[in-house]
Amino acid sequence: MSSANTAYITRDLAHVWHPCTQMKDHEQLPPIPVRRGEGAWLEDYEGKRYLDAISSWWVNLFGHANPRINAAVRAQLEELEQVILAGFTHEPVIALSEELCAIAPAGLTRCFYADNGSSAVEVAVKMSFHFWHNTGRSAKRRFLTLSNSYHGETLGALAVGNVELYKEIYRPLLMDVITVPSPDCFQRERGESPAEYSRRQFAHMEAALGKHAQEACAVIVEPLVQCAGGMRMYDPVYLTLLREACDRHQVHLIADEIAVGFGRTGTMFACEQAGIRPDFMCLSKGLTGGYLPLSAVMTTEAVYAAFYDEYVKLNAFLHSHSFTGNPLGCAAARASLAIFRDDHVLEANRTLAARLGERAGALADHPHVAEVRQRGMILAIELAADKASRAPYPWQERRGLRVYRHALTRGVLLRPIGNVVYFMPPYVITPAEIDLMVEVAREGIESATCD
Ligand code: PMP
């Protein structure tokens, strides 16, 4: 049967190799060609609409084709599309840096740019190592990371992450890291609070820092939510303890806020909930409102100063990407930050998050739901084969995929991670759309767990 979508699918499958995809799956479930987007909705070539409940891989904040961001990018396009950022500069990157420094945890006063999240992680890792080298501590060359963490797919970022599915095959290529058990509160004992468990799990980190401080550059974490690891959450107290211990052991703290930054957890940055300032804060995804590939690593004067020297000392951070600080991306980012300010977004999101929690909370009673957890605008529903023991469904059964397929038939884009169905919607979602999204997830869970 030929249709408007089919023509694109045929052409796509002839040449496009899709990310994070077993391409053979497309024999059963072809990619959906998207013609346009508006607000929280995507539309294919046959007019079918999909509610984007996952913000197109967690990037979109204020809807597709947002008029204010569109206008800002369009205006910038008429002035300057791209310029080398070495030896040259431009107003969008200057102003964006000022604005980021004004809203970031106090003390993060320097912005280094790249063009995607993984590259930001690479920058933070290299900068931390290089800082210790420049300050005479060249024995420091290892990184501590949490189990179940995710920091991207390039080799350095993959090395400091811990999701086996993505990492295992490449292990021979990766630097050796120190992996510490996660504070993931899904693992807590019955009757134990998330704060108690997070505090208890910190003992592993304290021990690892005690053992490895002399050789450790930094600890890298996803603050509060391990997103790709299945939206596993932990208490802010872990970050407070971690900041104190990193200071005591003279080890940097890298906060990867690529997914959780820009309001996802309820505050502008997740670190704020622990009252801490990391040494490096990685930003991407929502940085541009989800419009364009741009990332930033924010750091302190102390780090900056360790690279500031006579050229001949060869102490500079000689890292670059061609599109570093792209003006269009910076313009989109500034427009996105203006929306945060003008529309009191964090405040408005509290109402949306409450609605989401209220509607999805009812799913906790489902016989195959082990947990419903939420942090701000992120809500996750953990499916289990056995509710009492929390035994997971075997991954080969691909229960989440069944939810995905059901939701597509109902016009909602959900993209479960294994057995975890989650919502991370754009902030322009309406209460009625939240209700729809949750109802469709409920139906999907029902049909995915009925056998
Ligand atoms: N860190 C975290 C916490 C992420 O969630 C992601 C992307 N899912 C990345 C890093 C990598 O970002 P990118 O896909 O832009 O390389």
CSV table of C-alpha atoms and ligand atoms in Angstrom, one decimal:
chain,number,residue,atom,x,y,z
A,1,MET,CA,0.0,0.0,0.0
A,2,SER,CA,1.5,3.3,-1.0
A,3,SER,CA,1.0,6.4,1.1
A,4,ALA,CA,2.6,9.7,1.8
A,5,ASN,CA,4.6,8.2,4.6
A,6,THR,CA,5.6,5.0,2.7
A,7,ALA,CA,7.5,6.9,0.1
A,8,TYR,CA,9.7,8.5,2.7
A,9,ILE,CA,10.1,5.3,4.6
A,10,THR,CA,11.4,3.5,1.5
A,11,ARG,CA,13.8,6.2,0.7
A,12,ASP,CA,14.9,6.4,4.3
A,13,LEU,CA,15.6,2.7,4.6
A,14,ALA,CA,17.7,2.8,1.5
A,15,HIS,CA,20.3,5.1,3.0
A,16,VAL,CA,19.7,6.3,6.6
A,17,TRP,CA,21.3,4.4,9.4
A,18,HIS,CA,19.4,5.4,12.5
A,19,PRO,CA,20.9,6.0,16.0
A,20,CYS,CA,20.5,3.6,18.8
A,21,THR,CA,18.5,1.2,16.5
A,22,GLN,CA,18.7,-2.4,15.4
A,23,MET,CA,17.8,-1.6,11.8
A,24,LYS,CA,16.2,-5.0,11.3
A,25,ASP,CA,13.5,-3.8,13.7
A,26,HIS,CA,12.3,-1.5,11.0
A,27,GLU,CA,11.1,-4.5,9.0
A,28,GLN,CA,8.3,-4.7,11.6
A,29,LEU,CA,8.1,-1.1,12.7
A,30,PRO,CA,9.2,1.4,10.2
A,31,PRO,CA,10.5,4.9,11.2
A,32,ILE,CA,7.8,7.6,11.3
A,33,PRO,CA,8.6,10.4,8.9
A,34,VAL,CA,7.8,13.7,10.7
A,35,ARG,CA,6.7,16.6,8.5
A,36,ARG,CA,6.2,19.2,11.1
A,37,GLY,CA,6.0,20.0,14.8
A,38,GLU,CA,4.0,22.4,16.8
A,39,GLY,CA,4.0,22.8,20.6
A,40,ALA,CA,4.1,19.3,22.2
A,41,TRP,CA,2.9,17.7,18.9
A,42,LEU,CA,4.6,16.1,15.9
A,43,GLU,CA,2.8,15.4,12.7
A,44,ASP,CA,3.6,12.8,10.0
A,45,TYR,CA,3.0,13.1,6.2
A,46,GLU,CA,-0.5,11.7,6.5
A,47,GLY,CA,-1.6,14.2,9.2
A,48,LYS,CA,-1.3,11.7,12.1
A,49,ARG,CA,-0.2,13.5,15.2
A,50,TYR,CA,1.9,12.3,18.1
A,51,LEU,CA,2.2,13.9,21.5
A,52,ASP,CA,5.9,14.2,22.2
A,53,ALA,CA,6.0,12.9,25.8
A,54,ILE,CA,9.8,12.5,25.8
A,55,SER,CA,10.7,15.9,24.4
A,56,SER,CA,12.4,14.3,21.4
A,57,TRP,CA,15.2,12.6,23.4
A,58,TRP,CA,14.9,15.1,26.3
A,59,VAL,CA,15.9,18.1,24.4
A,60,ASN,CA,12.7,20.1,23.7
A,61,LEU,CA,11.6,22.6,26.4
A,62,PHE,CA,9.1,25.0,24.9
A,63,GLY,CA,7.5,23.0,22.1
A,64,HIS,CA,8.4,22.4,18.5
A,65,ALA,CA,8.4,25.5,16.3
A,66,ASN,CA,8.2,27.8,19.2
A,67,PRO,CA,7.4,31.2,17.8
A,68,ARG,CA,9.8,33.1,20.1
A,69,ILE,CA,12.8,30.8,19.6
A,70,ASN,CA,12.0,30.7,15.8
A,71,ALA,CA,12.1,34.4,15.7
A,72,ALA,CA,15.4,34.6,17.6
A,73,VAL,CA,17.0,32.0,15.3
A,74,ARG,CA,15.7,33.7,12.2
A,75,ALA,CA,17.0,37.1,13.3
A,76,GLN,CA,20.4,35.6,14.1
A,77,LEU,CA,20.4,33.9,10.7
A,78,GLU,CA,20.2,37.2,9.0
A,79,GLU,CA,23.3,38.5,10.8
A,80,LEU,CA,25.7,35.6,11.2
A,81,GLU,CA,25.3,31.9,10.9
A,82,GLN,CA,28.7,30.7,12.1
A,83,VAL,CA,32.1,32.0,12.8
A,84,ILE,CA,35.3,30.5,14.2
A,85,LEU,CA,35.4,31.0,18.0
A,86,ALA,CA,39.2,30.9,18.3
A,87,GLY,CA,40.5,34.5,17.9
A,88,PHE,CA,37.0,35.7,17.1
A,89,THR,CA,33.9,36.2,19.1
A,90,HIS,CA,30.3,37.2,18.7
A,91,GLU,CA,27.5,38.8,20.8
A,92,PRO,CA,25.3,35.7,21.1
A,93,VAL,CA,28.1,33.7,22.8
A,94,ILE,CA,29.1,36.6,25.0
A,95,ALA,CA,25.6,37.3,26.2
A,96,LEU,CA,24.8,33.6,26.6
A,97,SER,CA,27.9,33.2,28.8
A,98,GLU,CA,26.9,36.1,30.9
A,99,GLU,CA,23.4,34.7,31.3
A,100,LEU,CA,24.5,31.2,32.1
A,101,CYS,CA,27.0,32.5,34.7
A,102,ALA,CA,24.2,34.5,36.3
A,103,ILE,CA,21.9,31.5,36.8
A,104,ALA,CA,24.4,28.7,37.5
A,105,PRO,CA,25.5,27.8,41.0
A,106,ALA,CA,27.6,30.7,42.3
A,107,GLY,CA,31.3,30.3,41.4
A,108,LEU,CA,30.8,28.8,37.9
A,109,THR,CA,32.1,31.8,36.0
A,110,ARG,CA,33.7,30.3,32.9
A,111,CYS,CA,31.9,28.7,29.9
A,112,PHE,CA,33.6,26.5,27.4
A,113,TYR,CA,31.5,25.4,24.4
A,114,ALA,CA,31.1,22.3,22.3
A,115,ASP,CA,28.3,21.0,20.2
A,116,ASN,CA,26.7,18.0,21.9
A,117,GLY,CA,26.5,16.4,25.3
A,118,SER,CA,29.1,13.7,24.8
A,119,SER,CA,31.6,16.3,23.7
A,120,ALA,CA,30.9,18.4,26.8
A,121,VAL,CA,31.6,15.3,28.9
A,122,GLU,CA,34.9,14.8,27.0
A,123,VAL,CA,35.8,18.4,27.7
A,124,ALA,CA,35.1,18.2,31.4
A,125,VAL,CA,37.1,14.9,31.7
A,126,LYS,CA,40.1,16.3,29.8
A,127,MET,CA,39.9,19.7,31.6
A,128,SER,CA,39.9,18.0,35.0
A,129,PHE,CA,42.9,15.7,34.1
A,130,HIS,CA,44.7,18.6,32.6
A,131,PHE,CA,44.1,20.9,35.6
A,132,TRP,CA,45.8,18.4,37.9
A,133,HIS,CA,48.7,18.1,35.4
A,134,ASN,CA,49.1,21.8,35.2
A,135,THR,CA,49.1,22.1,39.0
A,136,GLY,CA,51.8,19.4,39.5
A,137,ARG,CA,49.5,16.5,40.4
A,138,SER,CA,50.0,14.4,37.3
A,139,ALA,CA,49.5,11.2,39.2
A,140,LYS,CA,45.8,12.0,39.1
A,141,ARG,CA,44.5,10.4,36.0
A,142,ARG,CA,41.5,8.3,36.9
A,143,PHE,CA,37.8,8.9,37.2
A,144,LEU,CA,35.1,7.7,39.6
A,145,THR,CA,31.7,7.0,38.3
A,146,LEU,CA,28.4,5.5,39.5
A,147,SER,CA,27.0,2.2,38.4
A,148,ASN,CA,24.1,2.6,36.1
A,149,SER,CA,25.3,6.1,35.0
A,150,TYR,CA,25.3,7.4,31.4
A,151,HIS,CA,27.3,10.2,30.0
A,152,GLY,CA,27.3,9.8,26.3
A,153,GLU,CA,28.6,7.6,23.5
A,154,THR,CA,32.0,8.9,22.4
A,155,LEU,CA,34.8,6.8,23.8
A,156,GLY,CA,35.7,9.0,26.8
A,157,ALA,CA,32.1,9.6,27.7
A,158,LEU,CA,31.3,6.0,27.2
A,159,ALA,CA,34.2,5.0,29.5
A,160,VAL,CA,32.9,7.1,32.4
A,161,GLY,CA,29.4,5.8,32.0
A,162,ASN,CA,28.1,2.4,33.1
A,163,VAL,CA,25.1,1.2,31.1
A,164,GLU,CA,26.3,-2.2,29.9
A,165,LEU,CA,24.1,-2.3,26.9
A,166,TYR,CA,26.0,0.5,25.3
A,167,LYS,CA,29.4,-0.1,26.8
A,168,GLU,CA,30.2,-3.8,26.8
A,169,ILE,CA,31.3,-4.3,23.3
A,170,TYR,CA,33.6,-1.3,23.3
A,171,ARG,CA,35.3,-2.2,26.6
A,172,PRO,CA,38.7,-3.0,25.0
A,173,LEU,CA,38.8,0.6,23.7
A,174,LEU,CA,37.9,2.3,26.9
A,175,MET,CA,39.9,3.9,29.7
A,176,ASP,CA,39.7,2.1,33.0
A,177,VAL,CA,37.5,3.8,35.5
A,178,ILE,CA,36.5,3.2,39.2
A,179,THR,CA,32.9,2.3,39.4
A,180,VAL,CA,31.1,2.9,42.7
A,181,PRO,CA,27.6,1.4,43.5
A,182,SER,CA,24.9,3.9,42.7
A,183,PRO,CA,22.5,5.5,45.2
A,184,ASP,CA,19.7,4.4,42.9
A,185,CYS,CA,16.8,4.4,45.4
A,186,PHE,CA,14.9,1.7,43.5
A,187,GLN,CA,17.3,-0.7,45.3
A,188,ARG,CA,16.4,0.5,48.8
A,189,GLU,CA,15.0,-1.8,51.4
A,190,ARG,CA,11.3,-1.8,52.2
A,191,GLY,CA,10.6,0.9,54.8
A,192,GLU,CA,13.9,2.7,54.1
A,193,SER,CA,13.5,6.3,52.9
A,194,PRO,CA,15.3,7.6,49.8
A,195,ALA,CA,17.4,9.9,51.9
A,196,GLU,CA,18.4,7.1,54.3
A,197,TYR,CA,19.3,4.8,51.3
A,198,SER,CA,21.3,7.6,49.5
A,199,ARG,CA,23.2,8.3,52.7
A,200,ARG,CA,23.9,4.6,53.2
A,201,GLN,CA,25.1,4.2,49.7
A,202,PHE,CA,27.4,7.1,50.1
A,203,ALA,CA,29.6,4.9,52.3
A,204,HIS,CA,30.8,3.2,49.0
A,205,MET,CA,31.8,6.5,47.6
A,206,GLU,CA,33.6,7.6,50.8
A,207,ALA,CA,35.5,4.4,50.8
A,208,ALA,CA,36.4,4.7,47.1
A,209,LEU,CA,37.6,8.3,47.5
A,210,GLY,CA,39.6,7.3,50.5
A,211,LYS,CA,41.3,4.6,48.5
A,212,HIS,CA,41.8,6.4,45.2
A,213,ALA,CA,42.1,10.1,46.0
A,214,GLN,CA,45.8,10.3,45.1
A,215,GLU,CA,45.1,9.0,41.6
A,216,ALA,CA,41.6,10.4,41.1
A,217,CYS,CA,40.9,13.5,38.9
A,218,ALA,CA,37.1,13.7,39.4
A,219,VAL,CA,33.9,12.0,40.3
A,220,ILE,CA,31.3,12.3,37.6
A,221,VAL,CA,27.5,12.1,38.3
A,222,GLU,CA,24.1,12.7,36.8
A,223,PRO,CA,22.6,14.8,39.6
A,224,LEU,CA,19.4,13.3,41.1
A,225,VAL,CA,18.3,11.2,38.1
A,226,GLN,CA,20.2,8.6,36.2
A,227,CYS,CA,18.2,9.1,33.1
A,228,ALA,CA,19.4,6.6,30.5
A,229,GLY,CA,19.9,4.1,33.3
A,230,GLY,CA,16.1,3.9,33.6
A,231,MET,CA,15.2,7.2,35.3
A,232,ARG,CA,16.6,5.9,38.5
A,233,MET,CA,16.5,8.6,41.2
A,234,TYR,CA,18.3,9.4,44.4
A,235,ASP,CA,18.1,12.0,47.2
A,236,PRO,CA,19.9,15.4,47.1
A,237,VAL,CA,21.7,14.4,50.4
A,238,TYR,CA,24.0,12.2,48.3
A,239,LEU,CA,25.3,15.3,46.3
A,240,THR,CA,25.8,17.3,49.5
A,241,LEU,CA,27.9,14.5,51.0
A,242,LEU,CA,29.7,14.1,47.7
A,243,ARG,CA,30.6,17.7,47.4
A,244,GLU,CA,32.0,17.7,51.0
A,245,ALA,CA,34.0,14.5,50.4
A,246,CYS,CA,35.4,15.7,47.0
A,247,ASP,CA,36.7,18.9,48.7
A,248,ARG,CA,38.2,16.9,51.5
A,249,HIS,CA,39.9,14.4,49.2
A,250,GLN,CA,40.9,17.1,46.6
A,251,VAL,CA,39.0,15.5,43.8
A,252,HIS,CA,36.9,17.4,41.3
A,253,LEU,CA,33.1,17.0,41.0
A,254,ILE,CA,31.7,16.9,37.5
A,255,ALA,CA,27.9,17.4,37.4
A,256,ASP,CA,26.5,16.1,34.1
A,257,GLU,CA,23.3,18.2,33.9
A,258,ILE,CA,22.9,17.5,30.2
A,259,ALA,CA,19.6,15.7,30.7
A,260,VAL,CA,18.5,17.0,34.1
A,261,GLY,CA,19.4,20.7,33.7
A,262,PHE,CA,17.0,23.5,32.6
A,263,GLY,CA,14.2,22.7,35.0
A,264,ARG,CA,13.6,19.0,34.4
A,265,THR,CA,13.9,18.1,38.1
A,266,GLY,CA,12.0,21.2,39.4
A,267,THR,CA,14.9,23.6,39.9
A,268,MET,CA,16.9,25.2,37.1
A,269,PHE,CA,19.8,22.9,37.8
A,270,ALA,CA,19.5,19.7,39.8
A,271,CYS,CA,22.6,20.6,41.9
A,272,GLU,CA,20.6,23.4,43.5
A,273,GLN,CA,18.5,21.0,45.4
A,274,ALA,CA,21.6,19.9,47.3
A,275,GLY,CA,22.9,23.5,47.6
A,276,ILE,CA,26.2,22.5,45.9
A,277,ARG,CA,28.5,23.9,43.2
A,278,PRO,CA,30.3,21.4,41.1
A,279,ASP,CA,33.7,22.1,39.7
A,280,PHE,CA,32.4,21.3,36.2
A,281,MET,CA,28.8,21.5,35.0
A,282,CYS,CA,28.0,20.0,31.6
A,283,LEU,CA,25.0,21.4,29.8
A,284,SER,CA,23.4,20.5,26.4
A,285,LYS,CA,20.0,19.2,25.2
A,286,GLY,CA,17.6,21.8,26.7
A,287,LEU,CA,20.4,24.5,26.6
A,288,THR,CA,19.0,25.6,23.2
A,289,GLY,CA,15.4,24.8,24.1
A,290,GLY,CA,16.1,21.6,22.1
A,291,TYR,CA,16.6,23.5,18.9
A,292,LEU,CA,20.2,23.1,17.9
A,293,PRO,CA,23.3,21.1,18.8
A,294,LEU,CA,25.2,23.1,21.4
A,295,SER,CA,26.8,22.2,24.7
A,296,ALA,CA,28.7,24.1,27.4
A,297,VAL,CA,31.0,23.1,30.3
A,298,MET,CA,30.9,25.7,33.1
A,299,THR,CA,33.8,25.8,35.5
A,300,THR,CA,35.4,27.9,38.2
A,301,GLU,CA,38.0,30.7,38.2
A,302,ALA,CA,40.4,28.2,40.0
A,303,VAL,CA,40.2,25.8,37.0
A,304,TYR,CA,40.5,28.6,34.5
A,305,ALA,CA,43.5,30.1,36.3
A,306,ALA,CA,45.4,26.8,36.1
A,307,PHE,CA,45.5,27.1,32.3
A,308,TYR,CA,46.2,30.8,32.1
A,309,ASP,CA,49.9,31.2,31.4
A,310,GLU,CA,52.6,32.2,28.9
A,311,TYR,CA,52.0,30.3,25.6
A,312,VAL,CA,55.4,28.7,25.6
A,313,LYS,CA,54.6,26.9,28.9
A,314,LEU,CA,52.1,24.9,26.7
A,315,ASN,CA,49.5,24.9,29.5
A,316,ALA,CA,46.5,26.0,27.4
A,317,PHE,CA,43.4,23.9,26.8
A,318,LEU,CA,43.9,23.2,23.1
A,319,HIS,CA,40.6,21.5,22.6
A,320,SER,CA,38.3,22.6,19.8
A,321,HIS,CA,35.2,21.7,17.7
A,322,SER,CA,34.5,23.4,14.4
A,323,PHE,CA,31.1,24.5,15.5
A,324,THR,CA,32.1,25.6,19.1
A,325,GLY,CA,29.6,28.3,20.3
A,326,ASN,CA,27.6,28.4,17.1
A,327,PRO,CA,25.8,31.8,16.9
A,328,LEU,CA,22.4,30.2,15.9
A,329,GLY,CA,22.6,27.8,18.8
A,330,CYS,CA,23.5,30.6,21.2
A,331,ALA,CA,20.6,32.7,19.9
A,332,ALA,CA,18.2,29.8,20.5
A,333,ALA,CA,19.6,29.3,24.0
A,334,ARG,CA,19.2,33.0,24.8
A,335,ALA,CA,15.6,32.9,23.6
A,336,SER,CA,15.0,29.8,25.7
A,337,LEU,CA,16.4,31.5,28.8
A,338,ALA,CA,14.2,34.5,28.2
A,339,ILE,CA,11.2,32.3,28.2
A,340,PHE,CA,12.2,30.9,31.6
A,341,ARG,CA,12.4,34.5,32.9
A,342,ASP,CA,9.4,36.0,31.2
A,343,ASP,CA,6.9,33.1,31.8
A,344,HIS,CA,8.0,32.1,35.3
A,345,VAL,CA,8.4,28.6,33.9
A,346,LEU,CA,9.8,26.8,37.0
A,347,GLU,CA,6.8,28.0,39.0
A,348,ALA,CA,4.3,27.0,36.3
A,349,ASN,CA,5.9,23.6,36.1
A,350,ARG,CA,5.1,22.9,39.7
A,351,THR,CA,1.5,22.8,38.8
A,352,LEU,CA,2.1,20.6,35.8
A,353,ALA,CA,4.3,18.3,37.8
A,354,ALA,CA,1.6,18.0,40.5
A,355,ARG,CA,-0.9,17.0,37.9
A,356,LEU,CA,1.4,14.5,36.4
A,357,GLY,CA,2.1,12.9,39.8
A,358,GLU,CA,-1.5,12.8,40.7
A,359,ARG,CA,-2.6,11.1,37.4
A,360,ALA,CA,0.3,8.7,37.1
A,361,GLY,CA,0.4,8.0,40.8
A,362,ALA,CA,-2.7,5.7,40.5
A,363,LEU,CA,-0.6,3.3,38.4
A,364,ALA,CA,1.4,2.4,41.5
A,365,ASP,CA,-1.5,-0.1,42.3
A,366,HIS,CA,-1.1,-1.9,39.0
A,367,PRO,CA,-0.1,-5.6,39.6
A,368,HIS,CA,2.9,-5.2,37.3
A,369,VAL,CA,4.1,-1.8,38.4
A,370,ALA,CA,7.0,-2.0,41.0
A,371,GLU,CA,7.3,1.7,41.5
A,372,VAL,CA,6.1,5.1,40.3
A,373,ARG,CA,8.8,7.7,41.0
A,374,GLN,CA,9.0,11.4,40.2
A,375,ARG,CA,11.4,14.3,40.4
A,376,GLY,CA,9.9,17.5,39.1
A,377,MET,CA,8.9,17.1,35.4
A,378,ILE,CA,10.4,13.6,35.1
A,379,LEU,CA,8.1,10.7,36.1
A,380,ALA,CA,8.9,7.0,35.7
A,381,ILE,CA,6.9,3.8,36.0
A,382,GLU,CA,8.9,0.7,36.6
A,383,LEU,CA,7.3,-2.5,35.3
A,384,ALA,CA,8.1,-5.8,37.0
A,385,ALA,CA,7.3,-9.4,36.3
A,386,ASP,CA,6.6,-9.8,40.0
A,387,LYS,CA,5.5,-6.9,42.0
A,388,ALA,CA,6.4,-8.2,45.4
A,389,SER,CA,10.0,-9.2,44.6
A,390,ARG,CA,10.4,-6.5,42.0
A,391,ALA,CA,11.8,-9.2,39.7
A,392,PRO,CA,12.1,-7.6,36.2
A,393,TYR,CA,10.7,-8.9,33.0
A,394,PRO,CA,13.5,-10.6,31.0
A,395,TRP,CA,14.8,-7.9,28.7
A,396,GLN,CA,14.4,-10.2,25.7
A,397,GLU,CA,10.6,-9.9,26.1
A,398,ARG,CA,10.8,-6.2,25.2
A,399,ARG,CA,7.8,-5.2,27.2
A,400,GLY,CA,8.6,-1.6,26.9
A,401,LEU,CA,8.5,-1.9,23.2
A,402,ARG,CA,4.9,-3.1,23.4
A,403,VAL,CA,4.1,0.0,25.3
A,404,TYR,CA,5.8,2.1,22.6
A,405,ARG,CA,3.8,0.4,19.9
A,406,HIS,CA,0.5,0.8,21.6
A,407,ALA,CA,1.2,4.5,22.3
A,408,LEU,CA,2.0,5.1,18.7
A,409,THR,CA,-1.4,3.8,17.6
A,410,ARG,CA,-2.9,6.2,20.1
A,411,GLY,CA,-0.8,9.2,18.9
A,412,VAL,CA,1.6,9.4,21.8
A,413,LEU,CA,5.4,9.2,21.5
A,414,LEU,CA,6.6,7.2,24.6
A,415,ARG,CA,10.0,5.6,24.4
A,416,PRO,CA,10.4,3.3,27.4
A,417,ILE,CA,13.9,2.3,28.5
A,418,GLY,CA,13.7,-1.5,29.0
A,419,ASN,CA,11.0,-2.0,31.6
A,420,VAL,CA,10.7,1.7,32.5
A,421,VAL,CA,7.9,3.8,31.0
A,422,TYR,CA,8.6,7.4,31.6
A,423,PHE,CA,7.4,10.9,30.8
A,424,MET,CA,9.7,13.9,30.3
A,425,PRO,CA,7.4,16.3,28.4
A,426,PRO,CA,8.0,19.8,27.0
A,427,TYR,CA,6.9,22.4,29.4
A,428,VAL,CA,4.2,23.7,27.0
A,429,ILE,CA,2.2,20.5,27.6
A,430,THR,CA,-1.3,21.2,28.9
A,431,PRO,CA,-3.1,19.4,31.8
A,432,ALA,CA,-5.4,17.7,29.3
A,433,GLU,CA,-2.4,16.5,27.3
A,434,ILE,CA,-0.9,15.2,30.5
A,435,ASP,CA,-4.1,13.2,31.2
A,436,LEU,CA,-4.0,11.8,27.6
A,437,MET,CA,-0.4,10.8,27.9
A,438,VAL,CA,-0.9,9.0,31.2
A,439,GLU,CA,-4.1,7.3,30.0
A,440,VAL,CA,-2.3,6.0,26.9
A,441,ALA,CA,0.6,4.8,29.0
A,442,ARG,CA,-1.9,3.0,31.3
A,443,GLU,CA,-3.5,1.3,28.4
A,444,GLY,CA,0.0,0.4,27.0
A,445,ILE,CA,1.1,-1.1,30.3
A,446,GLU,CA,-2.1,-3.0,30.5
A,447,SER,CA,-1.6,-4.6,27.1
A,448,ALA,CA,2.1,-5.1,27.6
A,449,THR,CA,1.7,-7.0,30.9
A,450,CYS,CA,-1.4,-9.1,30.3
A,451,ASP,CA,0.4,-12.3,29.5
B,1,PMP,N1,24.9,12.9,29.5
B,1,PMP,C1,23.7,12.6,29.8
B,1,PMP,C2,23.3,12.6,31.2
B,1,PMP,C3,22.8,12.3,28.8
B,1,PMP,O1,21.5,11.9,29.1
B,1,PMP,C4,23.2,12.3,27.4
B,1,PMP,C5,22.3,12.0,26.3
B,1,PMP,N2,21.2,11.2,26.5
B,1,PMP,C6,24.5,12.6,27.2
B,1,PMP,C7,25.4,12.9,28.2
B,1,PMP,C8,25.1,12.7,25.8
B,1,PMP,O2,24.6,13.7,25.1
B,1,PMP,P1,24.6,13.7,23.5
B,1,PMP,O3,23.6,12.6,23.1
B,1,PMP,O4,24.2,15.1,23.0
B,1,PMP,O5,26.0,13.3,23.0
